[in-house]
Short mmCIF file of C-alpha atoms and ligand atoms in Angstrom, two decimals:
data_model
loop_
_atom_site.label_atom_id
_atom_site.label_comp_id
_atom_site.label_asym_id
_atom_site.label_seq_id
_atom_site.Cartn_x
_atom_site.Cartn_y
_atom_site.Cartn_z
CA UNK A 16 97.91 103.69 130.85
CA UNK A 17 100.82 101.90 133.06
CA UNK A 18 100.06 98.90 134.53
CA UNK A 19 101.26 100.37 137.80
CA UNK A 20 99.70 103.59 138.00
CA UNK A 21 96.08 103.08 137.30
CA UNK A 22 94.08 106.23 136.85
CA UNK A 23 91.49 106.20 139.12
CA UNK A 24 87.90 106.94 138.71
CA UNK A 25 85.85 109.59 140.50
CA UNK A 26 82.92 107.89 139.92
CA UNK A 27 81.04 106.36 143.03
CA UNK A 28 79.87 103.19 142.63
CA UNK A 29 76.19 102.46 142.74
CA UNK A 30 76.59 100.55 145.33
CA UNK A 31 79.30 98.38 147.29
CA UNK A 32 78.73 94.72 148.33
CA UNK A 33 80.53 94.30 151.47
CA UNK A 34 81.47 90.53 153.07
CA UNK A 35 82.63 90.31 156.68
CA UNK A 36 84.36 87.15 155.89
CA UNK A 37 88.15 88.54 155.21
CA UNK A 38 86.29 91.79 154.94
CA UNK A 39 85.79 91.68 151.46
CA UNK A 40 84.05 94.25 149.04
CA UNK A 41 83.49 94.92 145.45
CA UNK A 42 81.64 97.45 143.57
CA UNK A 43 78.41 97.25 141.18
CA UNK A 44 78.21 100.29 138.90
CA UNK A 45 75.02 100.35 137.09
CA UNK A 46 75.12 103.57 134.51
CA UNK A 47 73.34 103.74 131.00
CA UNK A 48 76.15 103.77 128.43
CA UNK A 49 79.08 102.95 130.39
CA UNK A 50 79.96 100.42 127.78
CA UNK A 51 80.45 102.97 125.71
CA UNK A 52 82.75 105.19 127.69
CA UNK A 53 86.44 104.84 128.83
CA UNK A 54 85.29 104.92 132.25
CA UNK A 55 84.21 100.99 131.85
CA UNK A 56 87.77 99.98 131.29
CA UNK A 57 88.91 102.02 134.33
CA UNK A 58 86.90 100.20 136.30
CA UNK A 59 88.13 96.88 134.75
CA UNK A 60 91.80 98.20 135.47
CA UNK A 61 91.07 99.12 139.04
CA UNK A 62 89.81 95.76 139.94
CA UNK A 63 92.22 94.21 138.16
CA UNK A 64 95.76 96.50 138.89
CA UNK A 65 98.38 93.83 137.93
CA UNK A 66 96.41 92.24 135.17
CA UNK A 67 98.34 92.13 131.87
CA UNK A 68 95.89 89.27 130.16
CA UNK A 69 92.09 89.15 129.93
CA UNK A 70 89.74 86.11 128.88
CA UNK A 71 86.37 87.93 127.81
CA UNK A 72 83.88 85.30 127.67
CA UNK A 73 80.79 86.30 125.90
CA UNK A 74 78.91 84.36 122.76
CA UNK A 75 79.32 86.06 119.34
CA UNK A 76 76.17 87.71 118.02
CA UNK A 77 76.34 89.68 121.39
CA UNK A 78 80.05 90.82 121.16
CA UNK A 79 79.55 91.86 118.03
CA UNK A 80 76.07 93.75 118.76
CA UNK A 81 77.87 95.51 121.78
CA UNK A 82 81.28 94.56 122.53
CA UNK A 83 83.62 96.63 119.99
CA UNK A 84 83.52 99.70 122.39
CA UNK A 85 84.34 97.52 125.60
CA UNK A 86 87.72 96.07 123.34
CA UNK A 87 88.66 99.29 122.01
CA UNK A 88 89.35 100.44 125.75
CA UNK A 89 90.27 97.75 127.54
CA UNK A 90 92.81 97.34 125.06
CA UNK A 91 93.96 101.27 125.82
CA UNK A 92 93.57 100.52 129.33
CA UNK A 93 96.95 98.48 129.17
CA UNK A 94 94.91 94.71 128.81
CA UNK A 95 95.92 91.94 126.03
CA UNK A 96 92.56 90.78 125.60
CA UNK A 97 91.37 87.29 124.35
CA UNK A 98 87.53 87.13 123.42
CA UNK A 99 86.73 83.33 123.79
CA UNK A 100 82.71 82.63 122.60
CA UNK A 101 80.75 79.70 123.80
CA UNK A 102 77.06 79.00 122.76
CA UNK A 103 74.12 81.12 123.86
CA UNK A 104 71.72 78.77 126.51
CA UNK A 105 71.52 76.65 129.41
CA UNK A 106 73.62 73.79 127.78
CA UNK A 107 76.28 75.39 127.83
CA UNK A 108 76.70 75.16 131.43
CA UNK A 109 78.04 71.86 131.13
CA UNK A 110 81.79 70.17 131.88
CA UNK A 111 83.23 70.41 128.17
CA UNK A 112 82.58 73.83 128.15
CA UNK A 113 84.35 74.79 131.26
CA UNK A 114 87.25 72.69 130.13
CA UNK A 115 86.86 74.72 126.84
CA UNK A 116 87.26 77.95 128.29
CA UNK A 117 90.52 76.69 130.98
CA UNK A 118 92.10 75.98 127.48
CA UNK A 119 91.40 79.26 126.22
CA UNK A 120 92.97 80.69 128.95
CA UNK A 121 95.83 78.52 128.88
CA UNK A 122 96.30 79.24 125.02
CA UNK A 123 95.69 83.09 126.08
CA UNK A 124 98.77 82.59 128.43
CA UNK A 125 96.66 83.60 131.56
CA UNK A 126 98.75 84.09 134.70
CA UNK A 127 98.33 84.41 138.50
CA UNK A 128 97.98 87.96 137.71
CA UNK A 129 95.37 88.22 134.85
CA UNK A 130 91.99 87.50 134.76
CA UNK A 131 88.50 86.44 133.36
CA UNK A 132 85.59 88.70 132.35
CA UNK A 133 82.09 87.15 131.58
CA UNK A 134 80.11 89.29 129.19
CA UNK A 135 76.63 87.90 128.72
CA UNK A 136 73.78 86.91 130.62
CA UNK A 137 73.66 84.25 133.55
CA UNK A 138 74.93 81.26 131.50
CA UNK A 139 78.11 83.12 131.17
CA UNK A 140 78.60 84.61 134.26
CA UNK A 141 78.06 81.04 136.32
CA UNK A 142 80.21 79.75 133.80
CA UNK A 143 83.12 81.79 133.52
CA UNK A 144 83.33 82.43 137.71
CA UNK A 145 83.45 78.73 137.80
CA UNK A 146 86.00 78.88 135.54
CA UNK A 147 87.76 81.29 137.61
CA UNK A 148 87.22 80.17 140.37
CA UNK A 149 89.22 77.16 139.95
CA UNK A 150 91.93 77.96 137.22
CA UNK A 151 95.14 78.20 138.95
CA UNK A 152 93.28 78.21 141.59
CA UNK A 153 91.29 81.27 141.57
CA UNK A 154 92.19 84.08 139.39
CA UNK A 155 90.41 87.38 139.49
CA UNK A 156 87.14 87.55 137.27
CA UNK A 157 84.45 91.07 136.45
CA UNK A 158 80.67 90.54 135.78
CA UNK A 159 79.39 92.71 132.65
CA UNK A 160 75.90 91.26 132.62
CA UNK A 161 73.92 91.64 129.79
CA UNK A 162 70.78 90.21 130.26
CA UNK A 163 67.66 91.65 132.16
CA UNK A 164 68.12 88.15 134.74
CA UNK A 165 71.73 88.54 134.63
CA UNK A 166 71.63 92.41 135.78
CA UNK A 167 68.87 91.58 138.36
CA UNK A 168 70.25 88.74 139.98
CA UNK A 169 72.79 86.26 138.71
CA UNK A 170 75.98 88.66 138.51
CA UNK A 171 75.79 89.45 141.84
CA UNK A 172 75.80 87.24 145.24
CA UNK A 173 79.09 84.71 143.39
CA UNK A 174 76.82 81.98 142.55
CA UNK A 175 79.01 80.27 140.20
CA UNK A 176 78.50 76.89 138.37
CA UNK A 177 77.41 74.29 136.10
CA UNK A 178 74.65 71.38 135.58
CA UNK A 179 75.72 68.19 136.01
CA UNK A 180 72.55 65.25 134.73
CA UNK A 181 69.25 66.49 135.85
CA UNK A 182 70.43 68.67 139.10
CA UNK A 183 70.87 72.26 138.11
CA UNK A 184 73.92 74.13 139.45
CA UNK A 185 75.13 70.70 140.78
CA UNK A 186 78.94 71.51 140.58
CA UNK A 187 79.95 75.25 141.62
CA UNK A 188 81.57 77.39 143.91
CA UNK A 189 80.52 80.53 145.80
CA UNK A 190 83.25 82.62 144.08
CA UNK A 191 82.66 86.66 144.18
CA UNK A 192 83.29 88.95 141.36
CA UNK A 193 85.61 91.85 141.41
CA UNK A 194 83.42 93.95 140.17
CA UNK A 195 79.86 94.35 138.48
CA UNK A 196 79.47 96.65 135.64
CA UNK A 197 75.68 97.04 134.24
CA UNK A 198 74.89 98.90 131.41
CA UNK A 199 70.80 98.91 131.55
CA UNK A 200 71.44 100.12 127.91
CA UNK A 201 72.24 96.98 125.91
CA UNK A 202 69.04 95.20 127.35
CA UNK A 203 67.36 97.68 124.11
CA UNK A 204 68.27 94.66 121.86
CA UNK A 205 67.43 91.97 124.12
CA UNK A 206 65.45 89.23 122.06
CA UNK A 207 61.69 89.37 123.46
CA UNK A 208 61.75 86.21 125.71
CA UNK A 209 65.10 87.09 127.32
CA UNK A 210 63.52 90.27 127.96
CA UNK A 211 59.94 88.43 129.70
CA UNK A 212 62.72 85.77 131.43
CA UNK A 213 64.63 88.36 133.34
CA UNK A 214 61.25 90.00 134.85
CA UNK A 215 60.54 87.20 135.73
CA UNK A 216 63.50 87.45 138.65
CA UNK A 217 62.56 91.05 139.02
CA UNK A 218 58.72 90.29 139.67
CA UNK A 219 60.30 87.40 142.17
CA UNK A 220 62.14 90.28 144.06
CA UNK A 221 59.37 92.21 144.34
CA UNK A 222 57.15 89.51 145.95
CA UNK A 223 60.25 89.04 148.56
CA UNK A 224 62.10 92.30 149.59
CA UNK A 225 60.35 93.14 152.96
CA UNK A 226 61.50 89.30 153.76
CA UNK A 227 64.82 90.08 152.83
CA UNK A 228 66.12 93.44 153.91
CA UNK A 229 63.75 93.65 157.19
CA UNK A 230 61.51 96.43 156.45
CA UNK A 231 57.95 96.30 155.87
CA UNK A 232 58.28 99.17 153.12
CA UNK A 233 58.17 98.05 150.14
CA UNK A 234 59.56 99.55 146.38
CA UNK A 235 59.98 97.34 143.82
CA UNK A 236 56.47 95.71 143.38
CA UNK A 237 54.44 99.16 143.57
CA UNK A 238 57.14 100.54 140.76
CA UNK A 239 56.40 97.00 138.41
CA UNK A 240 52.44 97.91 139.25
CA UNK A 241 53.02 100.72 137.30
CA UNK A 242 54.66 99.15 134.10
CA UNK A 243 52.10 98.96 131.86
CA UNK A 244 54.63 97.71 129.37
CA UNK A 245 57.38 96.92 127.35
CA UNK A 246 58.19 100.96 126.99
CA UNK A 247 56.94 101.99 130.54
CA UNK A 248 59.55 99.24 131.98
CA UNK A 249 62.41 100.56 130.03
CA UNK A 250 62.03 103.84 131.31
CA UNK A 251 62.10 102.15 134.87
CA UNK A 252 64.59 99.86 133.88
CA UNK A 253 67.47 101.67 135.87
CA UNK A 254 65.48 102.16 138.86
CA UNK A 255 64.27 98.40 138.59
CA UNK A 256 68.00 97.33 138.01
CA UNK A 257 69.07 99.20 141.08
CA UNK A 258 66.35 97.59 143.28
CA UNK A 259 66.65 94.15 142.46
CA UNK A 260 70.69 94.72 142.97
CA UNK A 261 70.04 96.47 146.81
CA UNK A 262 68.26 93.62 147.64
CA UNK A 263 70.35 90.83 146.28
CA UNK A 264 73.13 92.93 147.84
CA UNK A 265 71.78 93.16 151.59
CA UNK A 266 70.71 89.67 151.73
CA UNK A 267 74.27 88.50 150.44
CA UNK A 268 75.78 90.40 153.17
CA UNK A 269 73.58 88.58 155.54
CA UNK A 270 74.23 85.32 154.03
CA UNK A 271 76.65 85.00 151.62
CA UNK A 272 76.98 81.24 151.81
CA UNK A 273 72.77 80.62 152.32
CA UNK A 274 73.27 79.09 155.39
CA UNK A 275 71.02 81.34 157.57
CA UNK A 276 67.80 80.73 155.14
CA UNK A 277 68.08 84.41 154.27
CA UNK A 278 69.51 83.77 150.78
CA UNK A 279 67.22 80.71 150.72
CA UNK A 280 64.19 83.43 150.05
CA UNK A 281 65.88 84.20 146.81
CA UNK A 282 65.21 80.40 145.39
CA UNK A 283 60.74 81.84 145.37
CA UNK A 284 59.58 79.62 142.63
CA UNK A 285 62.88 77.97 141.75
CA UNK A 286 62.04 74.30 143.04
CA UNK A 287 58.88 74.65 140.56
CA UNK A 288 61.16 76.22 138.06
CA UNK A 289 64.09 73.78 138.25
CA UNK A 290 61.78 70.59 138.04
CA UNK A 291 60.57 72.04 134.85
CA UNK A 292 63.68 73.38 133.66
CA UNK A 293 65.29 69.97 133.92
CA UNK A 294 62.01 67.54 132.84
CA UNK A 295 62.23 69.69 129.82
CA UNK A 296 66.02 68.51 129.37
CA UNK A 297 67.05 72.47 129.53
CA UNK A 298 65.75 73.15 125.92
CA UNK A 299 62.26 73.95 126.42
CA UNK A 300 62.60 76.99 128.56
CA UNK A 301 64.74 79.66 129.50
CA UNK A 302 65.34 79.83 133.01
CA UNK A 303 63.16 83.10 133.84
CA UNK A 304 60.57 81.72 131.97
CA UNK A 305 60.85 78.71 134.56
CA UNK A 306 61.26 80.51 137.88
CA UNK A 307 57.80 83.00 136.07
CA UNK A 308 55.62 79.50 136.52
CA UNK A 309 57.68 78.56 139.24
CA UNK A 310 56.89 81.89 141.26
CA UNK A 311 53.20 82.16 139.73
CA UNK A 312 52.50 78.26 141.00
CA UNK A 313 54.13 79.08 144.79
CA UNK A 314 51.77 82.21 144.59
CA UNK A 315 48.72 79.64 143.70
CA UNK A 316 50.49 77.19 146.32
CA UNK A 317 50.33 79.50 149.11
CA UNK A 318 46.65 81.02 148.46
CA UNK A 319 45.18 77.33 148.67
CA UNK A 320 47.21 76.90 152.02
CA UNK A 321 45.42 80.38 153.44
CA UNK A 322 49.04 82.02 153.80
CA UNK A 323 48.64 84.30 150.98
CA UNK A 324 45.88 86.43 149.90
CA UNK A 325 46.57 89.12 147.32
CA UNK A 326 46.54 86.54 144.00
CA UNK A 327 44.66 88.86 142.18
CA UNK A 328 47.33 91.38 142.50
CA UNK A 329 50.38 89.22 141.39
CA UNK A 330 48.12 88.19 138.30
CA UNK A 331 47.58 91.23 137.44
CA UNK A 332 51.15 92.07 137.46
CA UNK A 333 51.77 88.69 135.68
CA UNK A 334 50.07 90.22 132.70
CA UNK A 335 51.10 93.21 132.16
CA UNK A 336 54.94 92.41 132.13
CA UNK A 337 53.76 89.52 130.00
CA UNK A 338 55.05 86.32 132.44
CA UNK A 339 53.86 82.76 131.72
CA UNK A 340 52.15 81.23 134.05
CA UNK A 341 51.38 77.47 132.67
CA UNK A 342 54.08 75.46 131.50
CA UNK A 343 54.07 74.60 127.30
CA UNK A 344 56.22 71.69 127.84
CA UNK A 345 55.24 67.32 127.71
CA UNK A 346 55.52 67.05 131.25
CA UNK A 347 54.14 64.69 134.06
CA UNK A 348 53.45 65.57 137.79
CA UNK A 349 55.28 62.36 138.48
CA UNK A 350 58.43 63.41 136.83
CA UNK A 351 58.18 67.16 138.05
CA UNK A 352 57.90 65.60 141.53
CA UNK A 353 60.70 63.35 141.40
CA UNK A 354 63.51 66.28 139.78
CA UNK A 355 61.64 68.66 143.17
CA UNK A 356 62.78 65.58 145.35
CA UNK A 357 66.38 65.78 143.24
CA UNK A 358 66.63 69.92 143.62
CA UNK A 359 69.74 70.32 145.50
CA UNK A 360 67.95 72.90 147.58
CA UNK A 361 65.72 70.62 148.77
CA UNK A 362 67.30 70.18 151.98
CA UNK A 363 64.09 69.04 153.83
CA UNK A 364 63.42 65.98 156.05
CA UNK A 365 60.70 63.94 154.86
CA UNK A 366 58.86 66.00 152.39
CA UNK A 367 59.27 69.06 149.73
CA UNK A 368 61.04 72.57 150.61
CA UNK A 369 59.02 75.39 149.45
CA UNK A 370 59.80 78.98 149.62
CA UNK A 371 56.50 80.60 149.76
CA UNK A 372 54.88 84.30 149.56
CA UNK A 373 53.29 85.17 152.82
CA UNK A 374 50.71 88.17 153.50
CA UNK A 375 51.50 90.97 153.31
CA UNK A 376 52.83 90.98 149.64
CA UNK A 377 56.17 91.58 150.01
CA UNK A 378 56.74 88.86 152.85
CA UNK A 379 57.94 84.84 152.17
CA UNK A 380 59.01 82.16 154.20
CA UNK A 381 61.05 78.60 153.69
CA UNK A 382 58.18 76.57 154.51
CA UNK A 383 59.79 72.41 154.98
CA UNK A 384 58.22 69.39 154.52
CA UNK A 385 55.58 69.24 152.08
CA UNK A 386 54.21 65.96 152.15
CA UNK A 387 54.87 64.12 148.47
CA UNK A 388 51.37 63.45 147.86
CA UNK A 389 50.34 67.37 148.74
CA UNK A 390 52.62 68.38 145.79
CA UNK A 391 51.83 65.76 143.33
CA UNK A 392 48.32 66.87 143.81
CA UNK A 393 49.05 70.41 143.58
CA UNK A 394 51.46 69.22 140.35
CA UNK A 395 48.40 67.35 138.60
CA UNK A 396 46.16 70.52 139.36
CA UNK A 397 48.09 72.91 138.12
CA UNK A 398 49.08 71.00 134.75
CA UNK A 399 45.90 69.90 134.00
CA UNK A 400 45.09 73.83 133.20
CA UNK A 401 47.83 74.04 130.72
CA UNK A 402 46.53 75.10 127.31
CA UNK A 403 48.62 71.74 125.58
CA UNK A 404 47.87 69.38 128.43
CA UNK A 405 46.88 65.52 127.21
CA UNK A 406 45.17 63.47 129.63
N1 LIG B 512 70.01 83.40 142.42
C1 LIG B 512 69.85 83.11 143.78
C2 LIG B 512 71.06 83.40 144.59
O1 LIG B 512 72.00 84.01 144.10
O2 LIG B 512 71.12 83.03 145.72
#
């Protein structure tokens, strides 16, 4: 194909993420087996028209599981490619890794014109955006998620970054892909707590969409009431995909830079998740697995403040999709408390930001200023009924 005469794809996106600042818009395609079709690298090429170069940065079991098709076209589709691996897991969202992938991309003899393309889950997409985000100042980048949390949240909205000490997503940019592709088809091989991690996001949506897009009708959490399991949520899994990505999308619109406390709603159970993520030094859990406690313990949160009564329900659903709801790390409420008070979206004056469920299910607020004490309490309550808990 010439660089300069793309062929262009009939296919309509799945759906279009459109940003009145500079009136920006890219698509998200979300099709079962598009990795395996030239119409993937079509998509690449009309994203990227004057791209010569491409840095795919992925980690190697999963390029080799599912990324031979992806080269083969890309590489008819006109691009040089350069497949750069980093480790798989949260600590690889660190500085030396960033630098490691700028000096892939110098040694690939990236351009102004060529770009990046993060194939993985959410550790790769927030670290290769970064990446693009800043080298040569901003070069062009595609999201091919391939993780259940990745296709449900992370690869869309431009949250791009790394950790930086004990603050999660310290250092980042709000940088916007290109383009999305998901391919609800590779998540078949997804390792079993990957899987359980990114439902984790996808039960979070579900507890938040009438809060986000504005209507009290509600999809996502009666279609997860009716995944009994494992099987029952593949079968839904394009559906579910699609949901969690219209509701990421309209609340980006809204508030692309979370300055409204629209996109705030999104963070349900990630000032809980974070404070464990980080007391348990970003080894002992995945980050789904976090923001499941994390969302489960703002559920329990709300209930004992009378804001929230259908507990039952979201335990129920906790089950069945198999989500964790007491932490297995050494942890103490003091030290969960203090990495709360260090979350960098804890923006509150004097006292704890909480996003919080609110009847009816489906509904959440940012509620501010929990008093310290309050949340210790509620930290010391809830850890005490963890199965390895040591007075
Ligand atoms: N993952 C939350 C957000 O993108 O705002």
């Amino acid at each position: 194909m010439s660089l300069n005469n793309p062929a262009r794809s009939t296919v309509a996106p799945t759906l279009t993420v459109t940003l009145p600042r500079q009136a920006y818009q890219y698509p998200i395609y979300i099709q079962p087996g598009v990795l395996g079709r030239p119409l993937a690298s079509q998509w690449v090429r009309q994203a990227l028209p004057t791209a010569a170069r491409l840095l795919v940065v992925t980690h190697e079991p999963l390029w080799a599981l599912h990324g031979q098709p992806l080269l083969a076209q890309l590489q008819q589709a006109g691009f040089a490619v350069t497949v750069f691996a980093v480790p798989q897991g949260e600590p690889t969202k660190q500085l030396s890794w960033l630098q490691a992938v700028w000096q892939a991309a110098q040694q690939a003899g990236l351009t102004r014109q060529d770009g990046f393309l993060a194939f993985g889950g959410g550790v790769i997409g927030d670290l290769t955006g970064f990446a693009a985000s800043a080298y040569y100042r901003g070069l062009p980048f595609v999201q091919v998620p391939t993780t259940l949390l990745a296709q449900v949240d992370s690869s869309v909205g431009g949250k791009t970054g790394i950790n930086c000490g004990p603050v999660k997503n310290s250092i980042g940019a709000f940088y916007q892909p290109k383009l999305v592709i998901i391919d609800p088809q590779v998540l078949a091989t997804l390792p079993h707590r990957e899987w359980t991690a990114g439902l984790a996001e996808v039960a979070k949506y579900g507890l938040i969409e009438a809060a986000c897009t504005g209507q009290a009708e509600i999809h996502l959490w009666p279609l997860l009431t009716q995944c009994a399991d494992r099987e029952a949520v593949v079968a839904q899994c394009a559906a579910l995909v699609g949901q969690c990505c219209r509701i990421k999308a309209s609340v980006v619109q809204q508030d692309e830079f979370e300055q409204t406390g629209l996109r705030a709603l999104l963070n349900l159970g990630h000032t809980f998740g974070h404070a464990l993520e980080a007391d348990g030094e970003y080894t002992t859990y995945l980050h789904g697995e976090a923001v499941a406690i994390g969302t489960w313990w703002a559920c329990v949160f709300a209930h004992q403040h009378d804001t929230f009564t259908p507990l039952q329900a979201v335990q129920a659903v906790w089950q069945q999709l198999g989500l964790p709801t007491a932490p297995w790390g050494n942890h103490q409420p003091e030290r969960l408390l203090k990495a709360m008070q260090q979350d960098k979206k804890n923006k509150a004056q004097g006292g704890i930001m909480l996003v919080l469920p609110q009847d009816p299910l489906g509904h959440a607020w940012v509620a501010p200023g929990h008093r310290d004490k309050t949340v210790l309490a509620f930290l010391q309550q809830q850890l005490a009924l963890a199965p390895n808990h040591i007075e």
